[in-house]
Amino acid sequence: MNSADLGRRVGVPSTALFTDQYELTMVQAALKAGTADRRSVFEAFTRRLPEGRRYGVVAGIGRVLDAVENFSFDDEMLTFLREQRVVDAPTLDWLADYRFSGDIWGYPEGEVYFPGSPILRVESSFAECVLLETVILSILNHDSAIAAAASRMSAAAGGRGLIEMGARRTHELSAVASARAAYIGGFNATSDLAAGFRYNIPTVGTSAHAFTLLHDTERDAFRAQVDSLGRGTTLLVDTYDVAEAVRTAVEIAGTELGAVRIDSGDLLLVAHRVRQQLDELGATKTKIVVTSDLDEYAIASLAAAPVDAYGVGTQLVTGSGQPTCSMVYKLVARAGSADPSEPLCPVAKKSLGAKSSVGGRKWAARRLDAHGAAEAEVIGTGAVPPELADRQLLVELVKGGEAIAREPLDAARERHIAARAGLPMSAVQLSRGEPVIPTEYM
């Protein structure tokens, strides 16, 4: 595989302080108690899907691999921890040599998941694993939320183009991660150049209302844009009067005009009027792009409109009302001593309410019905039943501390399309509902 297929490996600073203080203090106490080296298994999962959602989407696995690879403490960080008296001198010495040396299994990026799915399984010593909790959860919770929203929008779009345009609505680094997750979830392009540079996502963009307002007339603005970018450009036609703008656009660019963009008004009504006008002017191949605070519901409401592509910003990068997946990272098995031959024993949190967990090192498989559609997410410990052996979901991501499962982003995107298509048809309904398939424990 050509490394260029994976995108540019932009320098990533150490992720070692993308953590909570109690992870380091737990390591200190475990080192002193002699339990830090006990072989342990942690799992990332969610107890429930966001309210009303029918499936989740795994995104961020590639970024998790980067984060684990770059999780190390440099001298400046160690000095900070020493000066702030976060941990003692023996723990600082241990942290100075930290590199994750264990194994990580997980759902491949783009796969769908359900309550209880062991989305990520991290295995090594307790101390090595526990340090990764916050950075893993911050990536998976954010990226999976964006990918799930993108997937719902993609399903609602019914094959029409989708452009991610949310960079100005979120943190600058979150914008790059959001564009990546949106691409996995079914978007076709992004306006964010940093995302295009880093992950080889197609980028698009032409002009804003400011460009039209800069010029003395709308005609002057359109002429300048067409002269610079060609007849295939997209002209923004709602700065003043839409009908007059469309007429001017076709006069200047001719029937070869690439597209017009509508960013305000009653999009359903305006899109129909613009399509009729374009056709009457002979610009039958000119496309219509709509923007303006769209979400999956607005996209679905435009299914009957002559729209060719949607640009989505705020609602996408905020997870369309569900900005996190509420994933947790729990110890599910550990050895009774630091002896490598010591067997693992299951452990689980017992609590009132809905915060209990299921112990044991788990596998997961998706059972299909007679028609080949998914009918249950089956999770168990111990031996995998023969009938589910070829339906297992977890793949090896990191072995002996080395990432072994890097892949092009398009592979995750294609996997998601296939995974969503393998669910019951009701999975893509936008009405509120329960998970489209149940979770069964064995």
Coordinates of C-alpha atoms in Angstrom, one line a residue:
M1 CA 0.0 0.0 0.0
N2 CA 1.3 3.4 -0.9
S3 CA 1.6 5.6 2.2
A4 CA 0.1 8.5 0.2
D5 CA -3.2 6.5 0.2
L6 CA -3.4 7.0 3.9
G7 CA -3.2 10.8 3.8
R8 CA -0.4 13.0 4.9
R9 CA 1.2 12.0 8.3
V10 CA 1.2 15.6 9.7
G11 CA 3.3 15.9 12.7
V12 CA 1.2 15.2 15.8
P13 CA 2.4 16.5 19.2
S14 CA 2.5 14.2 22.1
T15 CA -0.9 13.1 23.3
A16 CA 0.3 12.2 26.8
L17 CA -1.3 15.1 28.6
F18 CA -4.6 14.7 26.8
T19 CA -5.7 12.9 29.9
D20 CA -7.2 13.3 33.4
Q21 CA -5.0 13.6 36.4
Y22 CA -6.5 10.7 38.2
E23 CA -5.1 8.3 35.6
L24 CA -1.6 9.3 36.6
T25 CA -2.4 9.1 40.3
M26 CA -3.9 5.7 39.8
V27 CA -0.6 4.6 38.2
Q28 CA 1.4 6.0 41.1
A29 CA -0.8 4.1 43.6
A30 CA -0.7 0.9 41.6
L31 CA 3.1 1.1 41.3
K32 CA 3.5 1.4 45.0
A33 CA 1.0 -1.4 45.7
G34 CA 2.7 -3.7 43.2
T35 CA -0.4 -4.1 41.0
A36 CA 0.5 -1.8 38.1
D37 CA 1.9 -4.7 36.1
R38 CA -1.1 -7.0 36.4
R39 CA -2.3 -8.1 32.9
S40 CA -5.6 -6.2 32.2
V41 CA -8.3 -5.8 29.6
F42 CA -10.2 -2.6 29.2
E43 CA -13.1 -2.1 26.8
A44 CA -14.7 1.0 25.3
F45 CA -18.5 0.7 24.8
T46 CA -21.7 2.6 25.3
R47 CA -24.6 1.5 27.5
R48 CA -27.2 3.1 25.2
L49 CA -27.4 4.9 21.9
P50 CA -28.2 8.6 21.9
E51 CA -32.0 9.1 22.4
G52 CA -34.0 8.0 19.4
R53 CA -31.0 6.8 17.3
R54 CA -31.2 3.3 15.8
Y55 CA -27.5 2.6 15.3
G56 CA -24.1 4.1 16.0
V57 CA -21.2 4.5 13.6
V58 CA -17.6 3.8 14.6
A59 CA -15.3 6.6 13.7
G60 CA -11.9 7.8 15.0
I61 CA -10.1 4.5 15.0
G62 CA -7.4 5.8 12.7
R63 CA -7.0 8.8 15.0
V64 CA -6.8 6.5 18.0
L65 CA -3.9 4.7 16.4
D66 CA -2.1 8.1 15.9
A67 CA -2.9 9.0 19.5
V68 CA -1.5 5.8 21.0
E69 CA 1.6 6.0 18.8
N70 CA 2.2 9.6 20.0
F71 CA 1.5 8.9 23.7
S72 CA 4.9 9.6 25.4
F73 CA 6.1 12.1 28.0
D74 CA 8.9 14.5 27.0
D75 CA 11.2 16.4 29.3
E76 CA 9.0 19.5 29.4
M77 CA 5.9 17.5 30.3
L78 CA 7.7 15.6 33.0
T79 CA 9.0 18.9 34.4
F80 CA 5.4 20.2 34.5
L81 CA 4.2 17.1 36.4
R82 CA 7.1 17.4 38.8
E83 CA 6.6 21.2 39.5
Q84 CA 2.8 20.7 39.9
R85 CA 3.5 17.7 42.2
V86 CA 1.0 15.6 40.2
V87 CA 2.9 12.4 40.9
D88 CA 6.0 11.3 42.8
A89 CA 9.5 10.8 41.5
P90 CA 9.3 7.0 41.0
T91 CA 6.2 7.5 38.9
L92 CA 7.9 10.2 36.9
D93 CA 10.7 7.8 36.1
W94 CA 8.1 5.2 35.0
L95 CA 6.3 7.7 32.8
A96 CA 9.6 8.8 31.2
D97 CA 9.9 5.4 29.6
Y98 CA 6.2 4.9 28.7
R99 CA 5.3 3.5 25.4
F100 CA 2.2 1.3 25.0
S101 CA 3.4 -2.2 24.3
G102 CA 0.1 -4.1 24.4
D103 CA -2.6 -5.2 21.9
I104 CA -5.7 -3.4 20.8
W105 CA -8.7 -5.0 19.0
G106 CA -11.7 -3.1 17.9
Y107 CA -14.6 -2.6 15.4
P108 CA -13.1 -1.4 12.2
E109 CA -13.8 2.2 11.3
G110 CA -17.1 2.7 9.5
E111 CA -18.7 -0.3 11.1
V112 CA -22.0 0.2 13.0
Y113 CA -22.4 -0.6 16.7
F114 CA -25.1 -1.0 19.3
P115 CA -25.5 -0.8 23.1
G116 CA -22.8 -3.0 24.7
S117 CA -20.7 -3.5 21.6
P118 CA -17.1 -3.8 22.6
I119 CA -16.0 -1.1 20.2
L120 CA -12.4 -1.2 21.4
R121 CA -10.5 -3.7 23.6
V122 CA -7.2 -2.7 25.0
E123 CA -4.9 -5.3 26.6
S124 CA -1.6 -4.8 28.5
S125 CA -0.6 -4.1 32.0
F126 CA -3.1 -2.1 34.1
A127 CA -0.8 1.0 34.1
E128 CA -0.2 1.0 30.4
C129 CA -3.9 0.7 29.6
V130 CA -5.4 3.1 32.2
L131 CA -3.4 6.0 30.9
L132 CA -5.1 5.8 27.5
E133 CA -8.7 6.2 28.8
T134 CA -9.3 9.8 28.3
V135 CA -7.6 10.3 24.9
I136 CA -9.4 7.2 23.5
L137 CA -12.8 8.3 24.7
S138 CA -12.4 11.9 23.6
I139 CA -11.6 10.7 20.0
L140 CA -14.2 8.0 19.8
N141 CA -17.0 10.0 21.4
H142 CA -16.5 13.0 19.2
D143 CA -15.8 11.3 15.9
S144 CA -18.5 8.6 16.2
A145 CA -21.1 11.3 17.1
I146 CA -20.3 13.3 13.9
A147 CA -20.2 10.1 11.8
A148 CA -23.6 9.0 13.0
A149 CA -25.1 12.4 12.2
A150 CA -23.4 12.3 8.8
S151 CA -24.8 8.8 8.2
R152 CA -28.4 9.9 8.9
M153 CA -27.9 12.9 6.6
S154 CA -26.4 10.7 3.9
A155 CA -29.4 8.3 4.1
A156 CA -31.8 11.2 3.9
A157 CA -30.0 12.7 0.9
G158 CA -30.7 9.5 -1.1
G159 CA -27.5 9.6 -3.2
R160 CA -27.4 13.4 -3.7
G161 CA -24.1 15.2 -2.9
L162 CA -23.2 16.3 0.6
I163 CA -20.6 18.9 1.4
E164 CA -19.2 19.4 5.0
M165 CA -19.1 23.1 5.7
G166 CA -18.8 23.3 9.5
A167 CA -15.3 24.5 10.2
R168 CA -16.5 28.0 11.3
R169 CA -19.0 26.4 13.8
T170 CA -16.5 24.5 15.9
H171 CA -13.0 24.4 17.3
E172 CA -10.4 24.6 14.6
L173 CA -9.0 21.1 15.4
S174 CA -12.4 19.6 15.9
A175 CA -13.3 20.9 12.4
V176 CA -10.6 18.7 10.8
A177 CA -11.7 15.6 12.8
S178 CA -15.3 16.4 12.0
A179 CA -14.6 16.5 8.3
R180 CA -12.9 13.2 8.5
A181 CA -15.8 11.6 10.4
A182 CA -18.3 13.1 8.0
Y183 CA -16.5 11.6 5.1
I184 CA -16.7 8.2 6.7
G185 CA -20.4 8.7 7.3
G186 CA -21.2 9.4 3.7
F187 CA -20.3 13.0 2.9
N188 CA -18.5 13.6 -0.4
A189 CA -16.4 16.7 0.2
T190 CA -15.4 19.3 2.7
S191 CA -14.7 23.1 2.6
D192 CA -11.9 22.7 5.2
L193 CA -8.5 22.8 3.5
A194 CA -6.7 21.4 6.6
A195 CA -8.9 18.2 6.4
G196 CA -8.2 18.0 2.7
F197 CA -4.5 18.3 3.2
R198 CA -4.3 15.8 6.0
Y199 CA -6.8 13.2 4.9
N200 CA -7.0 13.5 1.1
I201 CA -10.7 14.4 1.4
P202 CA -12.0 16.3 -1.7
T203 CA -12.3 20.0 -1.1
V204 CA -14.8 22.5 -2.7
G205 CA -15.7 26.1 -2.4
T206 CA -16.1 29.2 -4.6
S207 CA -17.5 32.4 -3.0
A208 CA -19.5 33.9 -0.3
H209 CA -21.9 36.9 -0.1
A210 CA -19.0 39.1 0.7
F211 CA -17.6 38.7 -2.7
T212 CA -20.8 39.9 -4.3
L213 CA -21.1 42.8 -1.9
L214 CA -17.5 43.8 -2.7
H215 CA -18.4 44.6 -6.3
D216 CA -20.4 47.5 -7.6
T217 CA -23.0 45.2 -9.1
E218 CA -23.9 41.5 -8.9
R219 CA -23.1 41.3 -12.6
D220 CA -19.5 42.5 -11.9
A221 CA -19.1 39.9 -9.2
F222 CA -20.3 37.1 -11.3
R223 CA -18.1 38.2 -14.2
A224 CA -15.1 38.3 -12.0
Q225 CA -15.7 34.9 -10.6
V226 CA -16.4 33.3 -14.0
D227 CA -13.3 34.9 -15.6
S228 CA -11.2 33.5 -12.8
L229 CA -12.7 30.1 -12.1
G230 CA -14.4 29.3 -15.3
R231 CA -17.9 28.6 -16.5
G232 CA -18.1 25.4 -14.3
T233 CA -18.0 27.4 -11.1
T234 CA -20.9 27.7 -8.6
L235 CA -22.5 31.2 -8.3
L236 CA -24.2 32.3 -5.2
V237 CA -27.6 33.7 -6.3
D238 CA -29.4 34.9 -3.1
T239 CA -27.6 38.0 -2.2
Y240 CA -30.3 40.2 -3.7
D241 CA -33.1 39.0 -6.0
V242 CA -32.8 35.3 -6.8
A243 CA -34.6 35.3 -10.2
E244 CA -32.5 38.3 -11.4
A245 CA -29.3 36.6 -10.2
V246 CA -30.1 33.4 -12.0
R247 CA -30.8 35.3 -15.2
T248 CA -27.5 37.2 -14.9
A249 CA -25.6 34.1 -14.0
V250 CA -26.7 32.3 -17.2
E251 CA -26.1 35.4 -19.3
I252 CA -22.5 35.6 -18.1
A253 CA -21.5 31.9 -17.8
G254 CA -23.9 30.6 -20.5
T255 CA -25.6 27.2 -20.3
E256 CA -22.3 25.7 -19.2
L257 CA -22.7 27.3 -15.8
G258 CA -21.7 24.6 -13.3
A259 CA -24.1 25.3 -10.4
V260 CA -26.0 27.9 -8.4
R261 CA -26.1 28.0 -4.6
I262 CA -29.1 29.0 -2.6
D263 CA -28.4 29.9 1.0
S264 CA -31.7 31.4 2.3
G265 CA -35.4 31.5 2.0
D266 CA -38.0 28.7 1.5
L267 CA -35.5 26.3 0.0
L268 CA -38.2 23.9 -1.3
L269 CA -40.1 26.7 -3.1
V270 CA -37.0 28.5 -4.3
A271 CA -35.3 25.4 -5.6
H272 CA -38.3 24.5 -7.8
R273 CA -38.5 28.1 -9.1
V274 CA -34.7 28.2 -9.9
R275 CA -34.8 24.8 -11.6
Q276 CA -37.7 25.9 -13.8
Q277 CA -35.9 29.2 -14.6
L278 CA -32.6 27.4 -15.4
D279 CA -34.4 25.0 -17.7
E280 CA -36.2 27.8 -19.5
L281 CA -32.9 29.5 -20.0
G282 CA -31.4 26.4 -21.5
A283 CA -29.1 25.7 -18.5
T284 CA -30.6 22.2 -18.1
K285 CA -27.3 20.7 -16.8
T286 CA -26.6 23.5 -14.2
K287 CA -26.9 22.0 -10.7
I288 CA -28.5 23.5 -7.6
V289 CA -26.7 23.4 -4.3
V290 CA -28.6 24.4 -1.1
T291 CA -27.2 25.5 2.2
S292 CA -28.6 27.2 5.3
D293 CA -28.7 25.4 8.7
L294 CA -29.6 22.0 7.2
D295 CA -29.9 18.8 9.2
E296 CA -31.2 15.4 8.3
Y297 CA -34.8 16.4 8.7
A298 CA -34.4 19.4 6.5
I299 CA -32.6 17.3 3.9
A300 CA -35.4 14.7 4.0
S301 CA -38.0 17.5 3.6
L302 CA -36.2 18.5 0.3
A303 CA -36.4 15.0 -1.2
A304 CA -38.9 16.1 -3.7
A305 CA -37.0 19.3 -4.6
P306 CA -34.8 19.5 -7.6
V307 CA -31.7 19.8 -5.5
D308 CA -28.4 18.2 -6.5
A309 CA -26.3 18.7 -3.4
Y310 CA -26.5 19.9 0.2
G311 CA -24.0 21.9 2.2
V312 CA -24.2 21.2 5.9
G313 CA -22.4 23.0 8.8
T314 CA -23.6 23.6 12.3
Q315 CA -25.8 20.6 12.7
L316 CA -23.2 18.2 11.4
V317 CA -20.3 19.3 13.5
T318 CA -22.4 19.2 16.6
G319 CA -23.7 15.7 16.0
S320 CA -27.2 17.0 15.1
G321 CA -28.2 17.5 18.7
Q322 CA -26.1 14.5 20.0
P323 CA -22.5 15.8 20.3
T324 CA -21.3 12.7 22.2
C325 CA -22.0 8.9 22.2
S326 CA -21.5 8.5 25.9
M327 CA -18.9 5.8 25.5
V328 CA -17.1 4.6 28.6
Y329 CA -13.8 2.7 29.1
K330 CA -14.0 0.1 31.8
L331 CA -11.7 -2.6 33.2
V332 CA -13.4 -5.9 32.4
A333 CA -10.8 -8.5 33.2
R334 CA -7.4 -8.6 35.1
A335 CA -4.9 -11.1 36.3
G336 CA -4.4 -11.8 40.0
S337 CA -0.7 -11.1 39.9
A338 CA 2.0 -9.7 37.6
D339 CA 2.9 -13.3 36.5
P340 CA 2.3 -13.4 32.7
S341 CA 0.9 -16.9 33.0
E342 CA -1.7 -15.8 35.6
P343 CA -5.2 -16.3 34.1
L344 CA -7.6 -13.4 33.6
C345 CA -10.6 -13.2 35.9
P346 CA -13.6 -11.1 34.9
V347 CA -14.4 -7.9 36.9
A348 CA -17.3 -5.6 36.6
K349 CA -18.8 -2.5 38.3
K350 CA -21.9 -3.2 40.2
S351 CA -24.1 -0.1 40.9
L352 CA -27.7 1.0 41.1
G353 CA -29.3 2.4 38.0
A354 CA -27.9 2.0 34.5
K355 CA -24.2 2.3 35.2
S356 CA -23.4 -1.3 35.8
S357 CA -21.1 -3.2 33.3
V358 CA -20.6 -6.7 32.2
G359 CA -17.3 -8.4 33.0
G360 CA -15.1 -10.6 30.9
R361 CA -12.9 -10.3 27.8
K362 CA -15.6 -10.1 25.0
W363 CA -16.0 -11.0 21.4
A364 CA -18.8 -9.7 19.2
A365 CA -20.6 -11.1 16.2
R366 CA -23.6 -10.0 14.1
R367 CA -26.2 -12.7 13.5
L368 CA -28.1 -12.5 10.2
D369 CA -31.6 -13.6 9.4
A370 CA -32.7 -15.8 6.5
H371 CA -32.7 -12.8 4.2
G372 CA -29.1 -11.8 5.0
A373 CA -30.1 -8.8 7.1
A374 CA -28.7 -8.3 10.6
E375 CA -31.0 -9.5 13.4
A376 CA -28.9 -9.3 16.5
E377 CA -25.6 -8.1 17.9
V378 CA -24.3 -11.1 19.9
I379 CA -21.7 -10.5 22.6
G380 CA -20.0 -13.1 24.7
T381 CA -17.0 -14.4 26.5
G382 CA -15.1 -17.6 26.1
A383 CA -15.5 -19.7 22.9
V384 CA -17.3 -18.3 19.9
P385 CA -20.1 -20.5 18.7
P386 CA -19.2 -22.1 15.3
E387 CA -22.2 -20.6 13.6
L388 CA -20.9 -17.1 14.4
A389 CA -17.2 -17.7 13.8
D390 CA -17.3 -16.0 10.4
R391 CA -19.4 -13.1 11.6
Q392 CA -17.0 -11.7 14.2
L393 CA -16.6 -7.9 14.3
L394 CA -13.4 -7.2 16.2
V395 CA -10.2 -6.9 14.2
E396 CA -6.6 -6.6 15.5
L397 CA -5.5 -2.9 15.4
V398 CA -2.3 -2.8 17.5
K399 CA 0.0 -5.8 18.2
G400 CA 2.8 -5.5 20.6
G401 CA 2.5 -1.7 20.6
E402 CA 2.7 -1.4 16.8
A403 CA -0.3 -0.3 14.7
I404 CA -1.0 -2.9 12.1
A405 CA -4.4 -1.8 10.7
R406 CA -3.9 1.6 9.1
E407 CA -6.1 1.9 6.0
P408 CA -7.2 4.6 3.5
L409 CA -10.1 6.7 4.6
D410 CA -12.1 5.5 1.6
A411 CA -12.0 1.9 3.0
A412 CA -13.8 3.1 6.1
R413 CA -16.3 5.0 4.1
E414 CA -17.1 2.0 1.9
R415 CA -17.3 -0.2 4.9
H416 CA -19.9 2.0 6.4
I417 CA -22.0 2.0 3.3
A418 CA -22.0 -1.8 3.3
A419 CA -22.6 -2.1 7.1
R420 CA -25.6 0.3 7.0
A421 CA -27.0 -1.5 4.0
G422 CA -26.8 -4.8 6.0
L423 CA -29.2 -3.5 8.7
P424 CA -33.0 -3.8 8.5
M425 CA -34.6 -1.1 6.4
S426 CA -36.0 0.7 9.4
A427 CA -32.4 1.6 10.4
V428 CA -32.6 4.7 8.3
Q429 CA -35.9 6.0 9.5
L430 CA -35.5 9.4 11.0
S431 CA -38.4 9.0 13.5
R432 CA -37.3 8.2 17.0
G433 CA -37.0 4.5 17.8
E434 CA -35.1 1.8 19.6
P435 CA -31.8 0.2 18.3
V436 CA -32.7 -1.5 15.1
I437 CA -31.4 -4.8 16.3
P438 CA -31.1 -6.1 19.9
T439 CA -28.0 -6.9 21.8
E440 CA -27.8 -10.4 23.1
Y441 CA -25.2 -11.7 25.7
M442 CA -23.9 -15.3 25.8

